[in-house]
C-alpha cells in the first residue's frame, strides 16, 4: 500500500475524549491538527465508561481540576453544541457504620483544608431524604451537590464532530506504528500514512506508555479491564450517583429506569488484541455490594455487562504535561476517572503548547515523576 505524506501543526495520537478535546481546543486557537486513531473514535474507555462526573472523593491533586472541569460540564453545550446528556443530580458516598462515617468526616476536612467546600457530611435523616430506598442500617454519607453524570459515547462523538467542524482531520483505523525525529518535526508513521508536525500529543490511553517510550519518556501505565453491568428497567428509586465508603460500588439509575453498576471491579485486559474478558466473580461481588446498599436491587435482572480498557498509573493519577523532548506533550493514564476531566485537560495541554499561563496546579501529573532521577 502506498503511504501518503502530510503535515500538520500538531499531531494527536489517540481519538478518545482527551485526544478529541485537545484537538478541538487547539483548532479553536488556529492550530492545524491531525488525530490518528488506531480503531475508531470512542472505541475504548472514553466511549464505554460509566459517565460519572464527580469531584467527590478525588485524589487531592485532582480536586482543583475536577472543580474547574465541572464548570465546563455545566455549559458543555456552548462548547460542543450538545449537552452530552449531562445531568447534575449530585453524588453521594454512603457510610454503613460509625468507622466509615468517621473516615468520611476526615476526608471532608482534608478537602476543606485545601480550600474546597464541595464535600459535605450528611446524617442519617438527610441520607434517607436523598436516597429513600437506601438500606435502613446506613447511617450517613458524604455528599457533593452539583456532581452528576453524562453519556460517554455521545460526549466523545460530540467532541469529534465539533473538532471536525473546526478543521481537525481525524484519521480512524490509523494505528501509529513508529515515531521518529525528522529535523524539527516529529514524523509519525502508520501503515497507510506518514504525517509530520513540530508538536505531538500523546493521548493514547492505556497504550500511552509505549507512545511515551517512542518519544523518550517513561511511564509505567497498566492496562486494566474495568467492568460495568446494566439492569432491565426498574421503578425509579434513586437520583444521585451512589458510591460506598466500605464497598467497591458506583451506582446510578437512568431516566429509562435501567440501573448501571460498577466501581472498578476488574476483568482481564489484552490491550494488544483490543480484547477484554469479564470476571463473573467480580460482577457477582459488585451485585452483592449493590443489594447491600439498596435492598430493592434483589429484584434486578442484569441484561448486559462489559469491560473497557483503561490506562492506570501506579499512583492512580494521570500523566498531564510536557514531555522531555521539544514539542512533546502527554495526557494519558487517567486511572479510571478521566471522563469527568475530559473537557478540561485538552485546554490545559493547549495552554501549555501556547506557552500561556496555566492557572491550575499540574506539577503532580508530570511524567518525570516516574523517572529514576526525579530531578532530570
Ligand atoms: C468501564 C469504565 C468505567 C469508567 N467510569 C468512569 C466514570 O464514571 N467517570 C470518569 O471520570 N471516568 C471513568 N472511566 C475512565 C475514563 O473512561 C477514562 O479515564 C477516559 O475515557 C480516558 O480517555 P482517553 O482519551 O485518555 O483514553 P481512551 O478513551 O482509551 O482513548 C485512547 C485512544 O488512543 C488510541 N490509541 C492507542 N494507541 C494508539 C496508536 N498507537 N495509534 C493510534 N491510536 C492509538 C486507542 O485506540 C484509544 O481510542 C471509566 C473507564 C472504564 C473503562
Short mmCIF file of N, CA and C in Angstrom, two decimals, residues 20-105:
data_model
loop_
_atom_site.label_atom_id
_atom_site.label_comp_id
_atom_site.label_asym_id
_atom_site.label_seq_id
_atom_site.Cartn_x
_atom_site.Cartn_y
_atom_site.Cartn_z
N UNK A 20 -9.66 13.97 21.29
CA UNK A 20 -10.60 14.82 20.53
C UNK A 20 -10.74 16.20 21.16
N UNK A 21 -10.77 16.24 22.51
CA UNK A 21 -10.90 17.55 23.18
C UNK A 21 -9.64 18.39 22.96
N UNK A 22 -8.47 17.75 23.03
CA UNK A 22 -7.23 18.50 22.79
C UNK A 22 -7.23 19.07 21.37
N UNK A 23 -7.63 18.24 20.41
CA UNK A 23 -7.67 18.70 19.01
C UNK A 23 -8.63 19.87 18.87
N UNK A 24 -9.77 19.79 19.54
CA UNK A 24 -10.74 20.88 19.42
C UNK A 24 -10.18 22.18 19.99
N UNK A 25 -9.62 22.12 21.20
CA UNK A 25 -9.09 23.36 21.80
C UNK A 25 -7.95 23.94 20.95
N UNK A 26 -7.10 23.05 20.41
CA UNK A 26 -6.01 23.56 19.55
C UNK A 26 -6.59 24.22 18.31
N UNK A 27 -7.58 23.57 17.69
CA UNK A 27 -8.18 24.14 16.47
C UNK A 27 -8.83 25.48 16.75
N UNK A 28 -9.41 25.62 17.97
CA UNK A 28 -10.04 26.89 18.32
C UNK A 28 -9.01 28.02 18.40
N UNK A 29 -7.72 27.65 18.60
CA UNK A 29 -6.64 28.66 18.60
C UNK A 29 -5.96 28.73 17.23
N UNK A 30 -6.55 28.10 16.23
CA UNK A 30 -6.00 28.21 14.88
C UNK A 30 -4.89 27.22 14.55
N UNK A 31 -4.71 26.20 15.40
CA UNK A 31 -3.66 25.21 15.15
C UNK A 31 -4.21 24.12 14.22
N UNK A 32 -3.46 23.81 13.18
CA UNK A 32 -3.86 22.78 12.21
C UNK A 32 -3.53 21.39 12.77
N UNK A 33 -4.57 20.63 13.13
CA UNK A 33 -4.36 19.37 13.88
C UNK A 33 -4.78 18.15 13.09
N UNK A 34 -4.08 17.06 13.35
CA UNK A 34 -4.49 15.75 12.85
C UNK A 34 -4.54 14.78 14.03
N UNK A 35 -5.63 14.02 14.12
CA UNK A 35 -5.76 12.99 15.15
C UNK A 35 -5.62 11.63 14.47
N UNK A 36 -4.73 10.79 14.99
CA UNK A 36 -4.58 9.43 14.46
C UNK A 36 -5.14 8.45 15.50
N UNK A 37 -6.11 7.67 15.08
CA UNK A 37 -6.79 6.73 15.99
C UNK A 37 -6.71 5.33 15.38
N UNK A 38 -6.21 4.38 16.16
CA UNK A 38 -5.99 3.04 15.59
C UNK A 38 -7.29 2.30 15.31
N UNK A 39 -8.35 2.62 16.06
CA UNK A 39 -9.64 1.94 15.86
C UNK A 39 -10.66 2.97 15.35
N UNK A 40 -11.60 3.32 16.17
CA UNK A 40 -12.48 4.44 15.82
C UNK A 40 -12.68 5.29 17.07
N UNK A 41 -13.08 6.52 16.86
CA UNK A 41 -13.21 7.45 17.99
C UNK A 41 -14.21 6.90 19.01
N UNK A 42 -13.79 6.85 20.27
CA UNK A 42 -14.67 6.39 21.34
C UNK A 42 -14.73 4.88 21.48
N UNK A 43 -13.89 4.14 20.76
CA UNK A 43 -13.92 2.67 20.81
C UNK A 43 -13.52 2.15 22.21
N UNK A 44 -12.67 2.90 22.90
CA UNK A 44 -12.14 2.38 24.17
C UNK A 44 -12.75 3.14 25.36
N UNK A 45 -11.96 3.37 26.39
CA UNK A 45 -12.53 3.85 27.67
C UNK A 45 -13.50 5.02 27.49
N UNK A 46 -13.17 5.95 26.61
CA UNK A 46 -13.99 7.16 26.50
C UNK A 46 -15.41 6.89 26.05
N UNK A 47 -15.62 5.81 25.32
CA UNK A 47 -16.96 5.53 24.79
C UNK A 47 -17.74 4.54 25.62
N UNK A 48 -17.08 3.83 26.54
CA UNK A 48 -17.76 2.72 27.23
C UNK A 48 -17.75 2.87 28.75
N UNK A 49 -17.45 4.06 29.24
CA UNK A 49 -17.32 4.21 30.69
C UNK A 49 -18.68 4.49 31.35
N UNK A 50 -18.63 4.73 32.66
CA UNK A 50 -19.88 4.90 33.41
C UNK A 50 -20.40 6.34 33.37
N UNK A 51 -19.66 7.24 32.77
CA UNK A 51 -20.14 8.61 32.59
C UNK A 51 -20.19 9.45 33.85
N UNK A 52 -19.56 8.99 34.91
CA UNK A 52 -19.60 9.76 36.16
C UNK A 52 -18.79 11.05 36.06
N UNK A 53 -19.41 12.13 36.49
CA UNK A 53 -18.72 13.44 36.51
C UNK A 53 -18.69 13.87 37.98
N UNK A 54 -17.54 13.57 38.61
CA UNK A 54 -17.54 13.78 40.07
C UNK A 54 -16.31 14.54 40.54
N UNK A 55 -16.58 15.32 41.60
CA UNK A 55 -15.49 15.87 42.40
C UNK A 55 -15.33 15.03 43.65
N UNK A 56 -16.42 14.36 44.05
CA UNK A 56 -16.43 13.54 45.27
C UNK A 56 -15.29 12.52 45.28
N UNK A 57 -14.51 12.55 46.34
CA UNK A 57 -13.51 11.51 46.57
C UNK A 57 -12.30 11.56 45.66
N UNK A 58 -12.10 12.65 44.95
CA UNK A 58 -10.94 12.77 44.06
C UNK A 58 -9.63 12.74 44.83
N UNK A 59 -8.59 12.19 44.22
CA UNK A 59 -7.24 12.36 44.77
C UNK A 59 -6.98 13.86 44.91
N UNK A 60 -6.30 14.27 45.97
CA UNK A 60 -6.19 15.71 46.24
C UNK A 60 -5.62 16.52 45.07
N UNK A 61 -4.57 16.04 44.35
CA UNK A 61 -4.07 16.86 43.24
C UNK A 61 -5.11 17.07 42.14
N UNK A 62 -6.10 16.17 42.08
CA UNK A 62 -7.11 16.30 41.03
C UNK A 62 -8.28 17.20 41.41
N UNK A 63 -8.37 17.55 42.70
CA UNK A 63 -9.56 18.30 43.16
C UNK A 63 -9.73 19.63 42.40
N UNK A 64 -8.66 20.46 42.27
CA UNK A 64 -8.87 21.72 41.54
C UNK A 64 -9.27 21.49 40.08
N UNK A 65 -8.72 20.43 39.46
CA UNK A 65 -9.05 20.16 38.06
C UNK A 65 -10.51 19.71 37.93
N UNK A 66 -10.93 18.82 38.84
CA UNK A 66 -12.31 18.32 38.78
C UNK A 66 -13.30 19.46 39.00
N UNK A 67 -12.92 20.39 39.88
CA UNK A 67 -13.80 21.53 40.16
C UNK A 67 -13.93 22.43 38.92
N UNK A 68 -12.81 22.68 38.26
CA UNK A 68 -12.86 23.52 37.05
C UNK A 68 -13.56 22.78 35.91
N UNK A 69 -13.30 21.47 35.81
CA UNK A 69 -13.95 20.69 34.75
C UNK A 69 -15.47 20.76 34.89
N UNK A 70 -15.94 20.72 36.14
CA UNK A 70 -17.39 20.75 36.34
C UNK A 70 -17.99 22.04 35.79
N UNK A 71 -17.25 23.14 35.91
CA UNK A 71 -17.81 24.40 35.38
C UNK A 71 -17.91 24.34 33.86
N UNK A 72 -17.04 23.55 33.21
CA UNK A 72 -17.18 23.38 31.75
C UNK A 72 -18.38 22.47 31.45
N UNK A 73 -18.51 21.38 32.23
CA UNK A 73 -19.66 20.47 32.02
C UNK A 73 -20.98 21.22 32.10
N UNK A 74 -21.06 22.16 33.05
CA UNK A 74 -22.34 22.85 33.24
C UNK A 74 -22.76 23.62 31.99
N UNK A 75 -21.77 24.01 31.18
CA UNK A 75 -22.06 24.77 29.95
C UNK A 75 -21.54 24.04 28.72
N UNK A 76 -21.54 22.71 28.76
CA UNK A 76 -20.88 21.93 27.72
C UNK A 76 -21.48 22.19 26.34
N UNK A 77 -22.78 22.50 26.32
CA UNK A 77 -23.43 22.73 25.02
C UNK A 77 -22.86 23.96 24.32
N UNK A 78 -22.44 24.96 25.10
CA UNK A 78 -21.83 26.16 24.49
C UNK A 78 -20.53 25.80 23.78
N UNK A 79 -19.84 24.77 24.29
CA UNK A 79 -18.54 24.40 23.72
C UNK A 79 -18.70 23.51 22.51
N UNK A 80 -19.59 22.50 22.59
CA UNK A 80 -19.62 21.48 21.52
C UNK A 80 -21.02 21.25 20.93
N UNK A 81 -21.94 22.18 21.19
CA UNK A 81 -23.28 22.13 20.57
C UNK A 81 -24.07 20.88 20.96
N UNK A 82 -23.80 20.30 22.11
CA UNK A 82 -24.52 19.10 22.56
C UNK A 82 -24.42 19.10 24.08
N UNK A 83 -25.53 18.83 24.76
CA UNK A 83 -25.43 18.82 26.24
C UNK A 83 -24.89 17.50 26.78
N UNK A 84 -24.61 16.56 25.88
CA UNK A 84 -23.97 15.28 26.23
C UNK A 84 -24.77 14.47 27.25
N UNK A 85 -26.04 14.83 27.44
CA UNK A 85 -26.85 14.13 28.44
C UNK A 85 -26.39 14.40 29.86
N UNK A 86 -25.64 15.50 30.06
CA UNK A 86 -25.12 15.79 31.41
C UNK A 86 -26.26 16.12 32.36
N UNK A 87 -26.30 15.42 33.47
CA UNK A 87 -27.31 15.67 34.50
C UNK A 87 -26.61 15.89 35.82
N UNK A 88 -27.00 16.97 36.49
CA UNK A 88 -26.32 17.36 37.72
C UNK A 88 -27.20 17.01 38.91
N UNK A 89 -27.23 15.72 39.27
CA UNK A 89 -28.15 15.25 40.32
C UNK A 89 -27.41 14.91 41.61
N UNK A 90 -26.13 15.25 41.69
CA UNK A 90 -25.34 15.00 42.89
C UNK A 90 -24.71 13.62 42.93
N UNK A 91 -23.71 13.49 43.78
CA UNK A 91 -23.09 12.18 44.03
C UNK A 91 -22.95 12.02 45.54
N UNK A 92 -23.16 10.81 46.01
CA UNK A 92 -23.09 10.57 47.46
C UNK A 92 -22.35 9.27 47.74
N UNK A 93 -21.52 9.28 48.78
CA UNK A 93 -20.83 8.08 49.23
C UNK A 93 -21.43 7.68 50.58
N UNK A 94 -21.95 6.47 50.65
CA UNK A 94 -22.74 6.03 51.81
C UNK A 94 -21.83 5.42 52.88
N UNK A 95 -22.15 5.73 54.15
CA UNK A 95 -21.47 5.07 55.29
C UNK A 95 -22.44 4.10 55.94
N UNK A 96 -21.94 2.88 56.22
CA UNK A 96 -22.80 1.85 56.84
C UNK A 96 -22.55 1.72 58.34
N UNK A 97 -21.48 2.36 58.84
CA UNK A 97 -21.20 2.26 60.29
C UNK A 97 -20.40 3.48 60.72
N UNK A 98 -20.17 3.59 62.02
CA UNK A 98 -19.51 4.79 62.56
C UNK A 98 -18.09 4.94 62.06
N UNK A 99 -17.38 3.83 61.90
CA UNK A 99 -15.99 3.92 61.43
C UNK A 99 -15.96 4.53 60.01
N UNK A 100 -16.90 4.11 59.17
CA UNK A 100 -16.94 4.65 57.79
C UNK A 100 -17.33 6.13 57.81
N UNK A 101 -18.28 6.49 58.66
CA UNK A 101 -18.70 7.89 58.72
C UNK A 101 -17.55 8.76 59.23
N UNK A 102 -16.82 8.23 60.19
CA UNK A 102 -15.70 8.99 60.72
C UNK A 102 -14.61 9.17 59.64
N UNK A 103 -14.38 8.14 58.82
CA UNK A 103 -13.41 8.28 57.71
C UNK A 103 -13.89 9.34 56.71
N UNK A 104 -15.19 9.37 56.47
CA UNK A 104 -15.73 10.37 55.54
C UNK A 104 -15.60 11.78 56.12
N UNK A 105 -15.79 11.90 57.43
CA UNK A 105 -15.62 13.23 58.07
C UNK A 105 -14.18 13.71 57.92
#
